[in-house]
Short mmCIF file of C-alpha atoms in Angstrom, two decimals:
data_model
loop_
_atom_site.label_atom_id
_atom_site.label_comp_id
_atom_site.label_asym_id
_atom_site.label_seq_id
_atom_site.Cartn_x
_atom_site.Cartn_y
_atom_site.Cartn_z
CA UNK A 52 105.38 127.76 44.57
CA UNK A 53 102.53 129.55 46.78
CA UNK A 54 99.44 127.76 47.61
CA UNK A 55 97.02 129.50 48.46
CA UNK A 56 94.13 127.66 50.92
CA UNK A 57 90.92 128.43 53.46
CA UNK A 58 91.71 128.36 56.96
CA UNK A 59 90.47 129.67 60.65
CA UNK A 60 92.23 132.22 61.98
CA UNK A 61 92.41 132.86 65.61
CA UNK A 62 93.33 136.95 66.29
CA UNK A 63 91.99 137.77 69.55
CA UNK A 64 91.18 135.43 73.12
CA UNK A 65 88.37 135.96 75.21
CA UNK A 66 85.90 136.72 72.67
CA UNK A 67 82.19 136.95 74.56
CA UNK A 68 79.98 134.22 74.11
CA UNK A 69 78.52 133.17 71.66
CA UNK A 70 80.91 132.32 69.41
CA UNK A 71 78.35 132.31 66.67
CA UNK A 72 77.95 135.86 67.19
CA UNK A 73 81.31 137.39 68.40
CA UNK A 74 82.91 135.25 65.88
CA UNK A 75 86.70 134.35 66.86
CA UNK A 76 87.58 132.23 64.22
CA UNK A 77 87.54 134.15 61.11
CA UNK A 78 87.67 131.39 57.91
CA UNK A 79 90.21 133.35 55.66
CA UNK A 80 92.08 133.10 52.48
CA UNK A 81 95.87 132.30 53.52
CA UNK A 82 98.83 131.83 51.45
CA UNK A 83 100.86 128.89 52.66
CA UNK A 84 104.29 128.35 51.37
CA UNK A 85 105.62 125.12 49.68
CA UNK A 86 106.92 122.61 51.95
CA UNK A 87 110.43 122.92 53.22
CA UNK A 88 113.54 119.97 53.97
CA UNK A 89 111.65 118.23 55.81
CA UNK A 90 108.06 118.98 55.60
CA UNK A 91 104.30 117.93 53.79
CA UNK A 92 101.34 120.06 52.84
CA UNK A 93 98.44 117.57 52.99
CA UNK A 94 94.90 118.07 52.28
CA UNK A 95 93.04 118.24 55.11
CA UNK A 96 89.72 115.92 55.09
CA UNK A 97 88.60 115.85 58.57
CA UNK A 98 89.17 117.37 61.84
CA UNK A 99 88.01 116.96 65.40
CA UNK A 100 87.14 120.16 67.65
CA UNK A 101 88.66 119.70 70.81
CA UNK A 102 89.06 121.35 74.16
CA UNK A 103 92.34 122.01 73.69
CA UNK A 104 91.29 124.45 70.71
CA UNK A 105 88.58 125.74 73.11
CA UNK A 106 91.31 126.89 75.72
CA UNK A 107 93.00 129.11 73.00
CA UNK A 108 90.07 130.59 71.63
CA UNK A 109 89.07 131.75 75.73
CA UNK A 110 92.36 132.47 76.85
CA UNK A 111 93.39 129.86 78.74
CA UNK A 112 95.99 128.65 77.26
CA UNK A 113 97.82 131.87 75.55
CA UNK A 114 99.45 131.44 72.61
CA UNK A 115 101.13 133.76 70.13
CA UNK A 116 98.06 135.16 67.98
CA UNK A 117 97.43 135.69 65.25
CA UNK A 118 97.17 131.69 65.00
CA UNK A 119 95.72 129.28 62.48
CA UNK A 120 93.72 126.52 64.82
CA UNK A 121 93.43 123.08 65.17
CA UNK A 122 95.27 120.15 66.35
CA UNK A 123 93.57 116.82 65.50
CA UNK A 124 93.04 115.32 61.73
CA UNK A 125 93.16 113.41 59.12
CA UNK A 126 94.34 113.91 55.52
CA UNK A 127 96.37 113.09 52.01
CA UNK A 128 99.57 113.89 51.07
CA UNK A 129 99.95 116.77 48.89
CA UNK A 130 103.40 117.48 48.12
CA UNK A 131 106.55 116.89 49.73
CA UNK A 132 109.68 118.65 50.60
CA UNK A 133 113.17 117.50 50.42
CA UNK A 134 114.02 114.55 51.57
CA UNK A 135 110.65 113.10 52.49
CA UNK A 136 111.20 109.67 51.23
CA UNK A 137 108.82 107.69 53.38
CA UNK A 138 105.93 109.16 52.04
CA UNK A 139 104.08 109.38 48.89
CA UNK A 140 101.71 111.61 47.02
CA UNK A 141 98.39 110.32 47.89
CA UNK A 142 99.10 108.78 51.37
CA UNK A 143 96.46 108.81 54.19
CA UNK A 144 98.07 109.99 57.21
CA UNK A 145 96.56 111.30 61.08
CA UNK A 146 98.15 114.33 62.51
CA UNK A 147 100.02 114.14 65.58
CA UNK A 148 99.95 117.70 67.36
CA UNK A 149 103.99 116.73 68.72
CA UNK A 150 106.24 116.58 66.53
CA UNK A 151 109.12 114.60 67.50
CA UNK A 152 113.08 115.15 66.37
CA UNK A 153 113.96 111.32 66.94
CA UNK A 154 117.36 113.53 68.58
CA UNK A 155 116.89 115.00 71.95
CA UNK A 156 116.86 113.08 75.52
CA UNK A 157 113.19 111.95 75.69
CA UNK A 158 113.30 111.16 71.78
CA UNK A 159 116.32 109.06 72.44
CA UNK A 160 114.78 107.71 75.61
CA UNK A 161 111.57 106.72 73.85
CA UNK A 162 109.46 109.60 75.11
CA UNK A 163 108.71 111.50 71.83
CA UNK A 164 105.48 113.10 73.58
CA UNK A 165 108.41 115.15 75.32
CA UNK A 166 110.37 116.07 72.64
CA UNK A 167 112.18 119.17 73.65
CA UNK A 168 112.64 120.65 70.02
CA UNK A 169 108.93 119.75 69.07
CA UNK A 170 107.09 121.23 72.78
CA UNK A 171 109.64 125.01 71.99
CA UNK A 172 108.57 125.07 68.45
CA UNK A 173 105.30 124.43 69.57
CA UNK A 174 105.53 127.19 72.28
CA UNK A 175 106.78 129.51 69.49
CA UNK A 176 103.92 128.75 66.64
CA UNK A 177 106.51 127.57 64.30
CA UNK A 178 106.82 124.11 62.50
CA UNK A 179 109.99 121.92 63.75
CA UNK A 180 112.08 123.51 61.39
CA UNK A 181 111.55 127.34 63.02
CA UNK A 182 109.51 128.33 60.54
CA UNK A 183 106.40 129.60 59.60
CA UNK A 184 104.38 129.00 56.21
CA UNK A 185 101.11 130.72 56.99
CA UNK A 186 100.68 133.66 55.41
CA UNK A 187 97.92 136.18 55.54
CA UNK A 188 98.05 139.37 53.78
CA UNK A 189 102.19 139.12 53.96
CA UNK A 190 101.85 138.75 57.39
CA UNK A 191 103.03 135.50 59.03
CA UNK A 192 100.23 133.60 60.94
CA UNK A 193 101.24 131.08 63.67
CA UNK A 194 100.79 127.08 63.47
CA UNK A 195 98.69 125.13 65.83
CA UNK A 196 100.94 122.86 67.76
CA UNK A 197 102.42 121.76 64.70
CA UNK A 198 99.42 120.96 62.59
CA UNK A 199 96.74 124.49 62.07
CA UNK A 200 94.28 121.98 60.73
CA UNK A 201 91.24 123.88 60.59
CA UNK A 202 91.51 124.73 57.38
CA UNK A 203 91.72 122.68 53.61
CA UNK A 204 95.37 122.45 53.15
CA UNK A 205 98.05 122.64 55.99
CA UNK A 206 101.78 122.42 55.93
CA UNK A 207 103.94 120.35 58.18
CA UNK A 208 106.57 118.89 59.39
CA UNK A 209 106.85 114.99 58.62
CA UNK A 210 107.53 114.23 61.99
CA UNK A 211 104.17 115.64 63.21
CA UNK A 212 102.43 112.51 60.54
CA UNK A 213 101.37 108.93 60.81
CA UNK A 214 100.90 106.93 57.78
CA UNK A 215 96.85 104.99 57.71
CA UNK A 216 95.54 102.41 55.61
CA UNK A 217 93.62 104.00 53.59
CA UNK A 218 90.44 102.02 54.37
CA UNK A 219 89.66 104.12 57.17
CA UNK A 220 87.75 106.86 56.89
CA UNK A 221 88.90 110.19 57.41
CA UNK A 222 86.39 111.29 60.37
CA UNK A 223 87.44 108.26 61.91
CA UNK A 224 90.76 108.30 61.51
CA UNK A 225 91.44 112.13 62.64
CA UNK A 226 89.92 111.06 66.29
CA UNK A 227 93.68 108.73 66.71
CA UNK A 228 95.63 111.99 66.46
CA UNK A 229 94.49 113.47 70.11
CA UNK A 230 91.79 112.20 71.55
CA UNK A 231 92.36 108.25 71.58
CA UNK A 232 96.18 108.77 71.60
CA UNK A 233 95.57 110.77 74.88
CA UNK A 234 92.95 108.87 76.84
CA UNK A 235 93.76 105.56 75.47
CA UNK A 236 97.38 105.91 75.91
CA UNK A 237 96.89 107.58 79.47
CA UNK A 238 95.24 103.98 80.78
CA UNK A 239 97.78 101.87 78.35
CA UNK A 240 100.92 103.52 78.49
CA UNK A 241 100.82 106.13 81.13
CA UNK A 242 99.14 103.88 83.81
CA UNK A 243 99.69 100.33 82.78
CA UNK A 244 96.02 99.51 83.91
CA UNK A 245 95.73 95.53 84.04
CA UNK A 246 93.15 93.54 83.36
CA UNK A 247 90.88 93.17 86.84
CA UNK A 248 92.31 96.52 88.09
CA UNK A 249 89.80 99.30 88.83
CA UNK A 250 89.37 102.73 87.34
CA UNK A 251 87.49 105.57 87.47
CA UNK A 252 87.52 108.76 84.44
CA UNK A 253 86.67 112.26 85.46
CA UNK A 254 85.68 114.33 82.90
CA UNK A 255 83.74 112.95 80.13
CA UNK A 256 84.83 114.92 76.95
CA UNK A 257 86.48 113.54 74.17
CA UNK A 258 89.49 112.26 76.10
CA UNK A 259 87.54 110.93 79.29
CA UNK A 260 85.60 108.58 76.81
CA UNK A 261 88.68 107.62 75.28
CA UNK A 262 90.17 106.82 78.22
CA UNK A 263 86.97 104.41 79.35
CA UNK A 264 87.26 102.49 76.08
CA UNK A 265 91.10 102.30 77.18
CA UNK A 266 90.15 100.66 80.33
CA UNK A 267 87.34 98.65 79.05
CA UNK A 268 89.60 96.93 76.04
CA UNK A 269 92.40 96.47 79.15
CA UNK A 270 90.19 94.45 80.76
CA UNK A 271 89.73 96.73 83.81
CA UNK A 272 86.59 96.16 86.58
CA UNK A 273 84.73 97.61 87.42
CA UNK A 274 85.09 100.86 85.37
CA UNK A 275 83.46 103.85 86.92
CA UNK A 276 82.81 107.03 85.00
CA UNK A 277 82.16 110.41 86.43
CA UNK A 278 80.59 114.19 84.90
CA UNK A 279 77.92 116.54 85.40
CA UNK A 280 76.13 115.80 81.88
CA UNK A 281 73.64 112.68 82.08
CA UNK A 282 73.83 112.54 78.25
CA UNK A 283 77.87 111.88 78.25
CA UNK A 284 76.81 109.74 81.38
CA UNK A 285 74.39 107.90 79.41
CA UNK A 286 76.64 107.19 76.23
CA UNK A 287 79.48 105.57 78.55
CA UNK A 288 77.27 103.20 80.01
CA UNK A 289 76.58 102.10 76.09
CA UNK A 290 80.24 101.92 76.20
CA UNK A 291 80.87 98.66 77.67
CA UNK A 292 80.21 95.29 75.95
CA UNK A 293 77.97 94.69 78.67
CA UNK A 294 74.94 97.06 79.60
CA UNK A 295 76.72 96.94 83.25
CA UNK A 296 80.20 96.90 82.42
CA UNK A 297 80.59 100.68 82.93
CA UNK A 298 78.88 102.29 86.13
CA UNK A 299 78.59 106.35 85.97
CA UNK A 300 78.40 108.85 89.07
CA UNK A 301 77.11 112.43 88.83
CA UNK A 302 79.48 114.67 89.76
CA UNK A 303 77.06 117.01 90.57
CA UNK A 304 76.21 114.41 93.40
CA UNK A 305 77.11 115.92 97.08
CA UNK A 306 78.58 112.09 97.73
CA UNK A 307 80.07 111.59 94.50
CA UNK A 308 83.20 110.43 95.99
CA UNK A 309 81.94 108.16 98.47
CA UNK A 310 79.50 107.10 95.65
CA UNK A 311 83.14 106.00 93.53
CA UNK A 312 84.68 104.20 96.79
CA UNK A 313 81.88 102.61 97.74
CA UNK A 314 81.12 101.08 93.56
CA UNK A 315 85.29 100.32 93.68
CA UNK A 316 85.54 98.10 97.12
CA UNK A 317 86.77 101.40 99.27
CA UNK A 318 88.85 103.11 96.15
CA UNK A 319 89.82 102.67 92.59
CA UNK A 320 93.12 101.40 91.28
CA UNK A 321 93.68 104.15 88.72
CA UNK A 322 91.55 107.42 88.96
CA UNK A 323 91.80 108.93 85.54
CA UNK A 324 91.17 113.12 85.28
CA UNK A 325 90.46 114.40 81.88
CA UNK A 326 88.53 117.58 82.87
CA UNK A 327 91.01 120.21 82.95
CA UNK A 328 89.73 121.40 86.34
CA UNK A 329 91.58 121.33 89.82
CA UNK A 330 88.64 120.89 91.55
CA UNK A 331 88.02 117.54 89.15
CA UNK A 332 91.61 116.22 90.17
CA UNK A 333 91.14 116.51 93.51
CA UNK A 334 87.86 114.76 93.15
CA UNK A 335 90.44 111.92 91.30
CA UNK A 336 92.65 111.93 94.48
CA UNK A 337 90.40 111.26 96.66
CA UNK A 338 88.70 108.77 94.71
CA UNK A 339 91.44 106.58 94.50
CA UNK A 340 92.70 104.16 96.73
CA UNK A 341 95.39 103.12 99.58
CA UNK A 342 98.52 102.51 97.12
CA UNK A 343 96.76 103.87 94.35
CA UNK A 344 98.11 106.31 91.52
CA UNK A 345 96.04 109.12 90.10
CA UNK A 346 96.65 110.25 86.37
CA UNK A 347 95.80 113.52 84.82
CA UNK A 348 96.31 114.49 81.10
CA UNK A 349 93.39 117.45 81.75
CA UNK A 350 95.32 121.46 81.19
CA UNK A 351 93.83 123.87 83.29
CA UNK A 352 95.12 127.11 83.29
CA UNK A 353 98.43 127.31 83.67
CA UNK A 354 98.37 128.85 86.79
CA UNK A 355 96.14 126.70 88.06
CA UNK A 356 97.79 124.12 91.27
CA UNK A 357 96.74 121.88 93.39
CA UNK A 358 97.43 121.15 97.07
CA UNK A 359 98.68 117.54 98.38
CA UNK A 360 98.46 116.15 101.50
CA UNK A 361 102.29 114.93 101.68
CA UNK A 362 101.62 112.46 104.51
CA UNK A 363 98.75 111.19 102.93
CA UNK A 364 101.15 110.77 99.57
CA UNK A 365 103.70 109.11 101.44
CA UNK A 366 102.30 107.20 104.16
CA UNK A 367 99.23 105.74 101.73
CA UNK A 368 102.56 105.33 98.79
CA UNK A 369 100.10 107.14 96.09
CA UNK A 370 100.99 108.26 92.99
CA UNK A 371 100.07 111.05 90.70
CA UNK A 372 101.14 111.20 87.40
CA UNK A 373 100.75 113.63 84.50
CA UNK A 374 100.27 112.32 80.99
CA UNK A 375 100.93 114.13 77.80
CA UNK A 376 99.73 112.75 74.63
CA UNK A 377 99.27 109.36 76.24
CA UNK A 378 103.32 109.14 76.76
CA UNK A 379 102.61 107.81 73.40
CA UNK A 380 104.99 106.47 70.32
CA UNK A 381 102.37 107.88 67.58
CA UNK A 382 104.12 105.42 64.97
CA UNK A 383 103.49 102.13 67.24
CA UNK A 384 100.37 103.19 69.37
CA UNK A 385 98.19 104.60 66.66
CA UNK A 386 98.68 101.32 64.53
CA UNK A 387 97.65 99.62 67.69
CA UNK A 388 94.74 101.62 68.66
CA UNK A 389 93.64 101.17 64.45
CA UNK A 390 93.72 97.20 65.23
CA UNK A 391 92.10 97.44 68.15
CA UNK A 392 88.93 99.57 66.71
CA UNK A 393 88.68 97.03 63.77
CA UNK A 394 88.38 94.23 66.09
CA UNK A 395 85.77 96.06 67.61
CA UNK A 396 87.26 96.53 71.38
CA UNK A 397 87.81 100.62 71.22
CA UNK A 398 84.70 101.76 69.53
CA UNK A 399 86.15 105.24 69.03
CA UNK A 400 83.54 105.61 65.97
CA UNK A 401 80.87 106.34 69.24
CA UNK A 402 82.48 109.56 70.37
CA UNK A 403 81.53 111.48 66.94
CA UNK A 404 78.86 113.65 67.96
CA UNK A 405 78.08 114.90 64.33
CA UNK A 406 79.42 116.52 60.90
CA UNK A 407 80.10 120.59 60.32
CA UNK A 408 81.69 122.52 57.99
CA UNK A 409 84.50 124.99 58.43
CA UNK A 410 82.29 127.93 58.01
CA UNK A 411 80.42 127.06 61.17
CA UNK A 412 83.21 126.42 63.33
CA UNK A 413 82.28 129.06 65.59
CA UNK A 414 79.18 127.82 66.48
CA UNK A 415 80.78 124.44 66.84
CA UNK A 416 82.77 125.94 69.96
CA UNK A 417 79.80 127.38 71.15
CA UNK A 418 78.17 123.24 71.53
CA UNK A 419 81.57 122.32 72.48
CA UNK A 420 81.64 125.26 75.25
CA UNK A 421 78.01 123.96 76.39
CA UNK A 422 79.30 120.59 76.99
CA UNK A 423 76.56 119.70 74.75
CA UNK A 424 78.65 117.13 72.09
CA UNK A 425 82.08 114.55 72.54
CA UNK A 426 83.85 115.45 69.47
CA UNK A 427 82.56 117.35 65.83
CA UNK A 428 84.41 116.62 63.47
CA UNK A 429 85.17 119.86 60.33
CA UNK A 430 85.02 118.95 57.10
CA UNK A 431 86.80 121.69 55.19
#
């Protein structure tokens, strides 16, 4: 049976700022249909505003409209489709914006952040299955990467869900789904930092922060981070369970990079860039050292590239890596990540920047825009 739900609807890109005024997101009544083989409507109870909902909104990452937004939350099980058996009505469970089949090469390989079925149903604004079960006015509205969890209800597929504990609270819990799987998993998985290895973040948003809390509970030193704000520089040097443990640059700074080699002994280990600029990844590259490997999980535009000196990548034996999703295993890592927060060595709980509701989710893009918060979090 038809559900029928609130949710923000996406219709047109490059809407002029502000978004308070011009108003992209429109918070509609949608129709969603029952949950297919397969799938889960949960009730949505939290969810984080993210860059990656940004690029969408201005364009930069186009995808087919009209769509129903966001990527990163928590909720409860609802109801569930055929043969959902793992599952039951009431569960606490994190969205992961990949869904994974468990079939294709990377699944099979233990890659499910590249899960080929998952990243072209993604590309198409369908579920896993191929289909859609957003509906507004008989018209059939797109999903988010899987999830479209702006809104109070969502269906899904059960492959894009990780079960919780239920003692964690929602606001909490919806920051494992992107931003701590991706910056956390970029240092952990992605990079294998060790403990006494050096790093430095670029870019910190959500997923730069993440990522310094990833090196910090590796044991990394020294941990350098780097951004134009002073406020987000400020909050990472709270970051560390030291008051010197993390050291920030501004990357405002004419010498920034020299400013990085010189704190690192002539170059970090791992140079981390979460900014979604080109400009910020070269900044990376040449922050890192001889023999060193440079990871980005940032998404620029995609026709956005960069320009390597090849003799410089061979002759030095750099690396640079991409990282998508933290080349995460949702079902282990966010588990992990859980255990690690309750032990108190990824404070994730610091990167809230504050409580809104769904109705002012434009002007929540519009601080998000201004670089002036980490990570709102919606409650529908």
């Amino acid at each position: 049976m038809s559900f029928t739900t609130r949710a923000a609807v996406l219709s047109r890109t490059g809407a002029a700022r502000p978004y308070a005024d011009s108003r992209p997101l429109s918070v509609e009544t949608v129709t969603l249909d029952p949950p297919g083989p397969g799938e889960v409507r949960v009730a949505i109870k939290a969810a984080g505003l993210c860059h990656s909902d940004l690029s969408v909104i201005n364009g930069d990452r186009p995808r087919p409209l009209p769509m129903a937004l966001g990527h990163e939350a928590a909720g409860v099980v609802e109801a569930l489709g055929d043969g959902v058996t793992d599952l039951n009505i009431g569960d606490h469970v994190v969205m992961v914006f990949m869904p994974s089949c468990g079939h294709c090469d990377p699944c099979a390989g233990g890659r499910p952040a590249l899960c080929e079925p998952g990243a072209a149903a993604n590309g198409r604004g369908e579920l896993l299955s191929g289909a859609r079960r957003i509906f507004r006015e008989g018209e059939a509205v797109n999903h988010h990467l899987g999830c479209s969890a702006f809104a109070a209800h969502a269906v899904v597929s059960r492959r894009s869900l990780v079960r919780i504990d239920p003692d964690l609270s929602f606001e909490e819990a919806a920051l494992f789904g992107c931003a701590v799987l991706t910056g956390v998993g970029a240092v952990v998985n992605t990079a294998g930092v060790r403990a006494g290895q050096s790093v430095v973040v670029v870019g910190l948003g959500g997923v730069g922060l993440a990522s310094v809390l990833g090196a910090l509970a590796s044991g990394a030193s020294p941990v350098v981070a780097v951004d134009l704000s002073e406020d987000k520089l400020a909050l990472a040097r709270t970051l560390g369970p030291t008051p010197d443990q993390v050291q920030t640059v501004n990357a405002a700074d004419p010498d920034a990079v020299d400013q990085v080699r010189a704190l690192t002994n002539g170059g970090a280990d791992f140079a981390f860039e979460m900014a979604g600029s080109v400009r910020a990844l070269e900044a990376a590259w040449k922050m890192t050292r001889r023999g060193g490997t440079t990871v980005t999980a940032g998404l620029p535009p995609p026709d956005a590239a960069l320009a390597v000196n090849v003799v410089s990548l061979v002759g030095e034996e750099r690396t640079l890596k991409g990282s998508y999703i933290g080349t995460c295993v949702p079902s282990r890592d966010i588990p992990r990540y859980v255990a690690l927060y309750r032990q108190g060595r990824l404070p994730v709980d610091r990167l809230m920047s504050g409580l809104i509701s769904l109705d002012d989710i434009n002007t929540g893009f519009d601080r998000l825009a201004d670089g002036a918060v980490v990570r709102l979090i919606v409650r529908p």
